[in-house]
PDB file of C-alpha atoms in Angstrom:
ATOM      1  CA  MET A   1     -74.147 -29.318 -28.280  1.00  0.00           C
ATOM      2  CA  ASN A   2     -77.856 -29.198 -27.749  1.00  0.00           C
ATOM      3  CA  ASN A   3     -77.711 -25.612 -26.412  1.00  0.00           C
ATOM      4  CA  PHE A   4     -76.062 -24.331 -29.480  1.00  0.00           C
ATOM      5  CA  GLN A   5     -77.685 -23.344 -32.926  1.00  0.00           C
ATOM      6  CA  PHE A   6     -75.403 -23.295 -35.863  1.00  0.00           C
ATOM      7  CA  ILE A   7     -76.242 -20.927 -38.575  1.00  0.00           C
ATOM      8  CA  SER A   8     -74.528 -20.739 -42.030  1.00  0.00           C
ATOM      9  CA  GLY A   9     -74.929 -18.106 -44.668  1.00  0.00           C
ATOM     10  CA  ASP A  10     -73.063 -15.464 -46.549  1.00  0.00           C
ATOM     11  CA  GLU A  11     -72.672 -11.749 -46.535  1.00  0.00           C
ATOM     12  CA  GLU A  12     -76.049 -11.228 -45.066  1.00  0.00           C
ATOM     13  CA  LEU A  13     -74.802 -12.500 -41.692  1.00  0.00           C
ATOM     14  CA  LEU A  14     -71.921 -10.017 -41.471  1.00  0.00           C
ATOM     15  CA  ASP A  15     -73.671  -7.525 -39.019  1.00  0.00           C
ATOM     16  CA  LEU A  16     -74.272 -10.387 -36.532  1.00  0.00           C
ATOM     17  CA  VAL A  17     -70.582 -11.131 -36.676  1.00  0.00           C
ATOM     18  CA  GLN A  18     -69.532  -7.541 -35.776  1.00  0.00           C
ATOM     19  CA  PRO A  19     -69.580  -7.705 -31.971  1.00  0.00           C
ATOM     20  CA  LEU A  20     -67.466 -10.864 -31.981  1.00  0.00           C
ATOM     21  CA  TRP A  21     -65.191  -9.592 -34.741  1.00  0.00           C
ATOM     22  CA  GLU A  22     -64.561  -6.377 -32.497  1.00  0.00           C
ATOM     23  CA  LYS A  23     -63.634  -8.649 -29.569  1.00  0.00           C
ATOM     24  CA  LEU A  24     -61.281 -10.708 -31.842  1.00  0.00           C
ATOM     25  CA  ASN A  25     -59.671  -7.414 -33.066  1.00  0.00           C
ATOM     26  CA  LYS A  26     -59.350  -6.118 -29.540  1.00  0.00           C
ATOM     27  CA  HIS A  27     -57.667  -9.371 -28.572  1.00  0.00           C
ATOM     28  CA  HIS A  28     -55.139  -8.859 -31.463  1.00  0.00           C
ATOM     29  CA  GLU A  29     -54.545  -5.154 -30.301  1.00  0.00           C
ATOM     30  CA  VAL A  30     -53.862  -6.224 -26.686  1.00  0.00           C
ATOM     31  CA  ASN A  31     -51.564  -9.103 -27.743  1.00  0.00           C
ATOM     32  CA  SER A  32     -49.710  -7.452 -30.508  1.00  0.00           C
ATOM     33  CA  SER A  33     -46.163  -6.121 -29.681  1.00  0.00           C
ATOM     34  CA  TYR A  34     -45.669  -4.079 -32.852  1.00  0.00           C
ATOM     35  CA  PHE A  35     -48.970  -3.653 -34.643  1.00  0.00           C
ATOM     36  CA  LEU A  36     -51.340  -2.625 -31.972  1.00  0.00           C
ATOM     37  CA  ASP A  37     -52.137   0.670 -33.797  1.00  0.00           C
ATOM     38  CA  LYS A  38     -53.120  -1.188 -36.833  1.00  0.00           C
ATOM     39  CA  PHE A  39     -55.716  -3.189 -34.927  1.00  0.00           C
ATOM     40  CA  ARG A  40     -56.726  -0.108 -32.950  1.00  0.00           C
ATOM     41  CA  ASN A  41     -57.492   1.696 -36.173  1.00  0.00           C
ATOM     42  CA  LEU A  42     -59.135  -1.197 -38.083  1.00  0.00           C
ATOM     43  CA  LYS A  43     -62.878  -0.655 -38.257  1.00  0.00           C
ATOM     44  CA  PHE A  44     -65.413  -3.456 -38.877  1.00  0.00           C
ATOM     45  CA  GLU A  45     -66.928  -1.536 -41.849  1.00  0.00           C
ATOM     46  CA  VAL A  46     -63.522  -1.757 -43.607  1.00  0.00           C
ATOM     47  CA  ARG A  47     -63.320  -5.357 -43.077  1.00  0.00           C
ATOM     48  CA  LYS A  48     -66.971  -5.934 -44.072  1.00  0.00           C
ATOM     49  CA  ASN A  49     -66.533  -4.135 -47.435  1.00  0.00           C
ATOM     50  CA  LYS A  50     -63.725  -6.603 -48.330  1.00  0.00           C
ATOM     51  CA  PHE A  51     -66.283  -9.331 -48.403  1.00  0.00           C
ATOM     52  CA  ILE A  52     -69.140  -7.305 -49.824  1.00  0.00           C
ATOM     53  CA  LYS A  53     -67.501  -5.482 -52.534  1.00  0.00           C
ATOM     54  CA  SER A  54     -65.303  -8.094 -54.095  1.00  0.00           C
ATOM     55  CA  ASN A  55     -66.973  -9.648 -57.133  1.00  0.00           C
ATOM     56  CA  ASN A  56     -64.417 -12.448 -57.192  1.00  0.00           C
ATOM     57  CA  LEU A  57     -64.783 -13.638 -53.635  1.00  0.00           C
ATOM     58  CA  GLN A  58     -67.194 -16.466 -52.440  1.00  0.00           C
ATOM     59  CA  VAL A  59     -67.971 -15.987 -48.757  1.00  0.00           C
ATOM     60  CA  LYS A  60     -69.293 -18.397 -46.155  1.00  0.00           C
ATOM     61  CA  ILE A  61     -70.177 -17.321 -42.595  1.00  0.00           C
ATOM     62  CA  ASP A  62     -70.801 -19.860 -39.946  1.00  0.00           C
ATOM     63  CA  LEU A  63     -72.247 -18.553 -36.527  1.00  0.00           C
ATOM     64  CA  ILE A  64     -72.876 -20.248 -33.277  1.00  0.00           C
ATOM     65  CA  LYS A  65     -75.748 -19.004 -30.941  1.00  0.00           C
ATOM     66  CA  ASP A  66     -76.306 -20.002 -27.364  1.00  0.00           C
ATOM     67  CA  ILE A  67     -79.961 -20.756 -27.570  1.00  0.00           C
ATOM     68  CA  GLU A  68     -80.626 -20.213 -23.712  1.00  0.00           C
ATOM     69  CA  LYS A  69     -78.845 -16.822 -23.580  1.00  0.00           C
ATOM     70  CA  ASP A  70     -80.016 -15.790 -27.142  1.00  0.00           C
ATOM     71  CA  LEU A  71     -76.340 -14.681 -27.813  1.00  0.00           C
ATOM     72  CA  TYR A  72     -73.859 -15.295 -30.573  1.00  0.00           C
ATOM     73  CA  VAL A  73     -70.784 -16.776 -29.124  1.00  0.00           C
ATOM     74  CA  GLY A  74     -68.619 -17.664 -32.207  1.00  0.00           C
ATOM     75  CA  TYR A  75     -68.232 -17.421 -35.835  1.00  0.00           C
ATOM     76  CA  CYS A  76     -65.982 -18.231 -38.833  1.00  0.00           C
ATOM     77  CA  ILE A  77     -65.562 -16.401 -42.117  1.00  0.00           C
ATOM     78  CA  SER A  78     -64.300 -18.455 -44.926  1.00  0.00           C
ATOM     79  CA  THR A  79     -63.557 -17.249 -48.368  1.00  0.00           C
ATOM     80  CA  ILE A  80     -62.568 -18.469 -51.891  1.00  0.00           C
ATOM     81  CA  ASN A  81     -60.829 -16.269 -54.348  1.00  0.00           C
ATOM     82  CA  GLU A  82     -60.721 -16.462 -58.176  1.00  0.00           C
ATOM     83  CA  ASP A  83     -57.485 -18.583 -58.040  1.00  0.00           C
ATOM     84  CA  LEU A  84     -59.492 -21.247 -56.040  1.00  0.00           C
ATOM     85  CA  THR A  85     -57.469 -20.427 -52.869  1.00  0.00           C
ATOM     86  CA  GLY A  86     -59.651 -21.032 -49.729  1.00  0.00           C
ATOM     87  CA  GLU A  87     -59.000 -19.065 -46.568  1.00  0.00           C
ATOM     88  CA  ILE A  88     -60.213 -19.213 -43.075  1.00  0.00           C
ATOM     89  CA  ASP A  89     -60.365 -15.476 -42.910  1.00  0.00           C
ATOM     90  CA  SER A  90     -61.476 -15.029 -39.323  1.00  0.00           C
ATOM     91  CA  ILE A  91     -62.586 -17.459 -36.560  1.00  0.00           C
ATOM     92  CA  PHE A  92     -63.426 -16.541 -32.971  1.00  0.00           C
ATOM     93  CA  VAL A  93     -65.156 -18.284 -29.965  1.00  0.00           C
ATOM     94  CA  GLU A  94     -65.909 -16.481 -26.821  1.00  0.00           C
ATOM     95  CA  LYS A  95     -63.496 -17.529 -24.119  1.00  0.00           C
ATOM     96  CA  GLU A  96     -65.981 -19.043 -21.703  1.00  0.00           C
ATOM     97  CA  TYR A  97     -67.463 -21.228 -24.642  1.00  0.00           C
ATOM     98  CA  ARG A  98     -64.038 -22.661 -25.917  1.00  0.00           C
ATOM     99  CA  LYS A  99     -64.407 -25.813 -23.680  1.00  0.00           C
ATOM    100  CA  TYR A 100     -67.272 -27.142 -25.820  1.00  0.00           C
ATOM    101  CA  GLY A 101     -65.279 -27.833 -28.987  1.00  0.00           C
ATOM    102  CA  LEU A 102     -67.030 -25.073 -30.884  1.00  0.00           C
ATOM    103  CA  GLY A 103     -63.816 -23.901 -32.559  1.00  0.00           C
ATOM    104  CA  ASP A 104     -63.362 -27.448 -33.818  1.00  0.00           C
ATOM    105  CA  LYS A 105     -66.958 -27.409 -35.070  1.00  0.00           C
ATOM    106  CA  LEU A 106     -66.314 -24.116 -36.931  1.00  0.00           C
ATOM    107  CA  MET A 107     -63.027 -25.227 -38.550  1.00  0.00           C
ATOM    108  CA  ASN A 108     -64.792 -28.510 -39.718  1.00  0.00           C
ATOM    109  CA  MET A 109     -67.689 -26.695 -41.173  1.00  0.00           C
ATOM    110  CA  ALA A 110     -65.367 -24.323 -42.941  1.00  0.00           C
ATOM    111  CA  LEU A 111     -63.074 -27.019 -44.227  1.00  0.00           C
ATOM    112  CA  GLU A 112     -66.075 -29.066 -45.476  1.00  0.00           C
ATOM    113  CA  TRP A 113     -67.289 -25.953 -47.527  1.00  0.00           C
ATOM    114  CA  LEU A 114     -63.672 -25.428 -48.933  1.00  0.00           C
ATOM    115  CA  ASN A 115     -63.369 -29.087 -50.013  1.00  0.00           C
ATOM    116  CA  SER A 116     -66.811 -29.111 -51.516  1.00  0.00           C
ATOM    117  CA  LYS A 117     -65.780 -26.185 -53.638  1.00  0.00           C
ATOM    118  CA  GLN A 118     -62.455 -28.003 -54.645  1.00  0.00           C
ATOM    119  CA  VAL A 119     -60.157 -25.371 -53.592  1.00  0.00           C
ATOM    120  CA  LYS A 120     -56.529 -25.803 -54.672  1.00  0.00           C
ATOM    121  CA  THR A 121     -54.954 -24.420 -51.630  1.00  0.00           C
ATOM    122  CA  LYS A 122     -56.128 -23.664 -48.055  1.00  0.00           C
ATOM    123  CA  ILE A 123     -54.639 -20.854 -45.982  1.00  0.00           C
ATOM    124  CA  ILE A 124     -54.974 -19.169 -42.690  1.00  0.00           C
ATOM    125  CA  GLY A 125     -53.328 -15.960 -41.529  1.00  0.00           C
ATOM    126  CA  VAL A 126     -52.122 -15.658 -37.945  1.00  0.00           C
ATOM    127  CA  ALA A 127     -51.538 -12.200 -36.480  1.00  0.00           C
ATOM    128  CA  GLU A 128     -48.380 -11.403 -34.681  1.00  0.00           C
ATOM    129  CA  GLY A 129     -49.034 -11.912 -31.085  1.00  0.00           C
ATOM    130  CA  ASN A 130     -51.569 -14.704 -31.638  1.00  0.00           C
ATOM    131  CA  GLU A 131     -49.028 -17.469 -32.101  1.00  0.00           C
ATOM    132  CA  ASN A 132     -50.616 -19.656 -29.371  1.00  0.00           C
ATOM    133  CA  VAL A 133     -53.340 -20.597 -31.966  1.00  0.00           C
ATOM    134  CA  LEU A 134     -50.704 -22.355 -34.214  1.00  0.00           C
ATOM    135  CA  GLU A 135     -51.166 -25.717 -32.251  1.00  0.00           C
ATOM    136  CA  PHE A 136     -54.856 -25.526 -32.925  1.00  0.00           C
ATOM    137  CA  TYR A 137     -54.475 -25.013 -36.526  1.00  0.00           C
ATOM    138  CA  LYS A 138     -51.875 -27.966 -36.829  1.00  0.00           C
ATOM    139  CA  ARG A 139     -54.591 -30.229 -35.682  1.00  0.00           C
ATOM    140  CA  TYR A 140     -56.286 -29.604 -39.112  1.00  0.00           C
ATOM    141  CA  GLY A 141     -52.877 -29.792 -41.062  1.00  0.00           C
ATOM    142  CA  PHE A 142     -51.966 -26.074 -41.329  1.00  0.00           C
ATOM    143  CA  TYR A 143     -48.406 -25.451 -40.751  1.00  0.00           C
ATOM    144  CA  LYS A 144     -46.059 -22.318 -41.145  1.00  0.00           C
ATOM    145  CA  ARG A 145     -45.142 -22.186 -44.765  1.00  0.00           C
ATOM    146  CA  ARG A 146     -43.484 -18.691 -44.743  1.00  0.00           C
ATOM    147  CA  VAL A 147     -43.192 -15.848 -42.361  1.00  0.00           C
ATOM    148  CA  ILE A 148     -43.992 -12.296 -43.733  1.00  0.00           C
ATOM    149  CA  LEU A 149     -42.332  -9.481 -41.890  1.00  0.00           C
ATOM    150  CA  GLU A 150     -43.631  -5.881 -42.139  1.00  0.00           C
ATOM    151  CA  GLN A 151     -41.589  -2.840 -41.272  1.00  0.00           C
ATOM    152  CA  ILE A 152     -43.037  -0.555 -38.589  1.00  0.00           C
ATOM    153  CA  ASN A 153     -43.445   2.995 -39.702  1.00  0.00           C
ATOM    154  CA  GLU A 154     -42.563   5.244 -36.958  1.00  0.00           C
TER     155      GLU A 154
END
């Protein structure tokens, strides 16, 4: 992991996350069977405002930079709300970098932060069409607790 720089901060890093977030959103759009329009219409500014405008939300952003290529290749956004629920809001690593354990590093950094803040509950939402990540999250003790269905408006 000598070729990678790990950067942690809060909302000031959101603009650096945008290109990676847009790739994740495109992944969700392509893989969604029922909600691709929601992903197609979701803009980063809307997502960003959730983190900036909420007074009751603590935000931590972890970024990974490939030092040689001077390129950001992964990120994780974690939050804590007023009820002390910690959430892994968004996590992504570029496909060609997934073999280096960077997703594991991001998860561990996020969970260490959530634990240090003594959250009561930790959650992760998984988008429909992205169920293949469930095994990854199980390695960290995350399991399906409930399934929320949403009616499609046609």
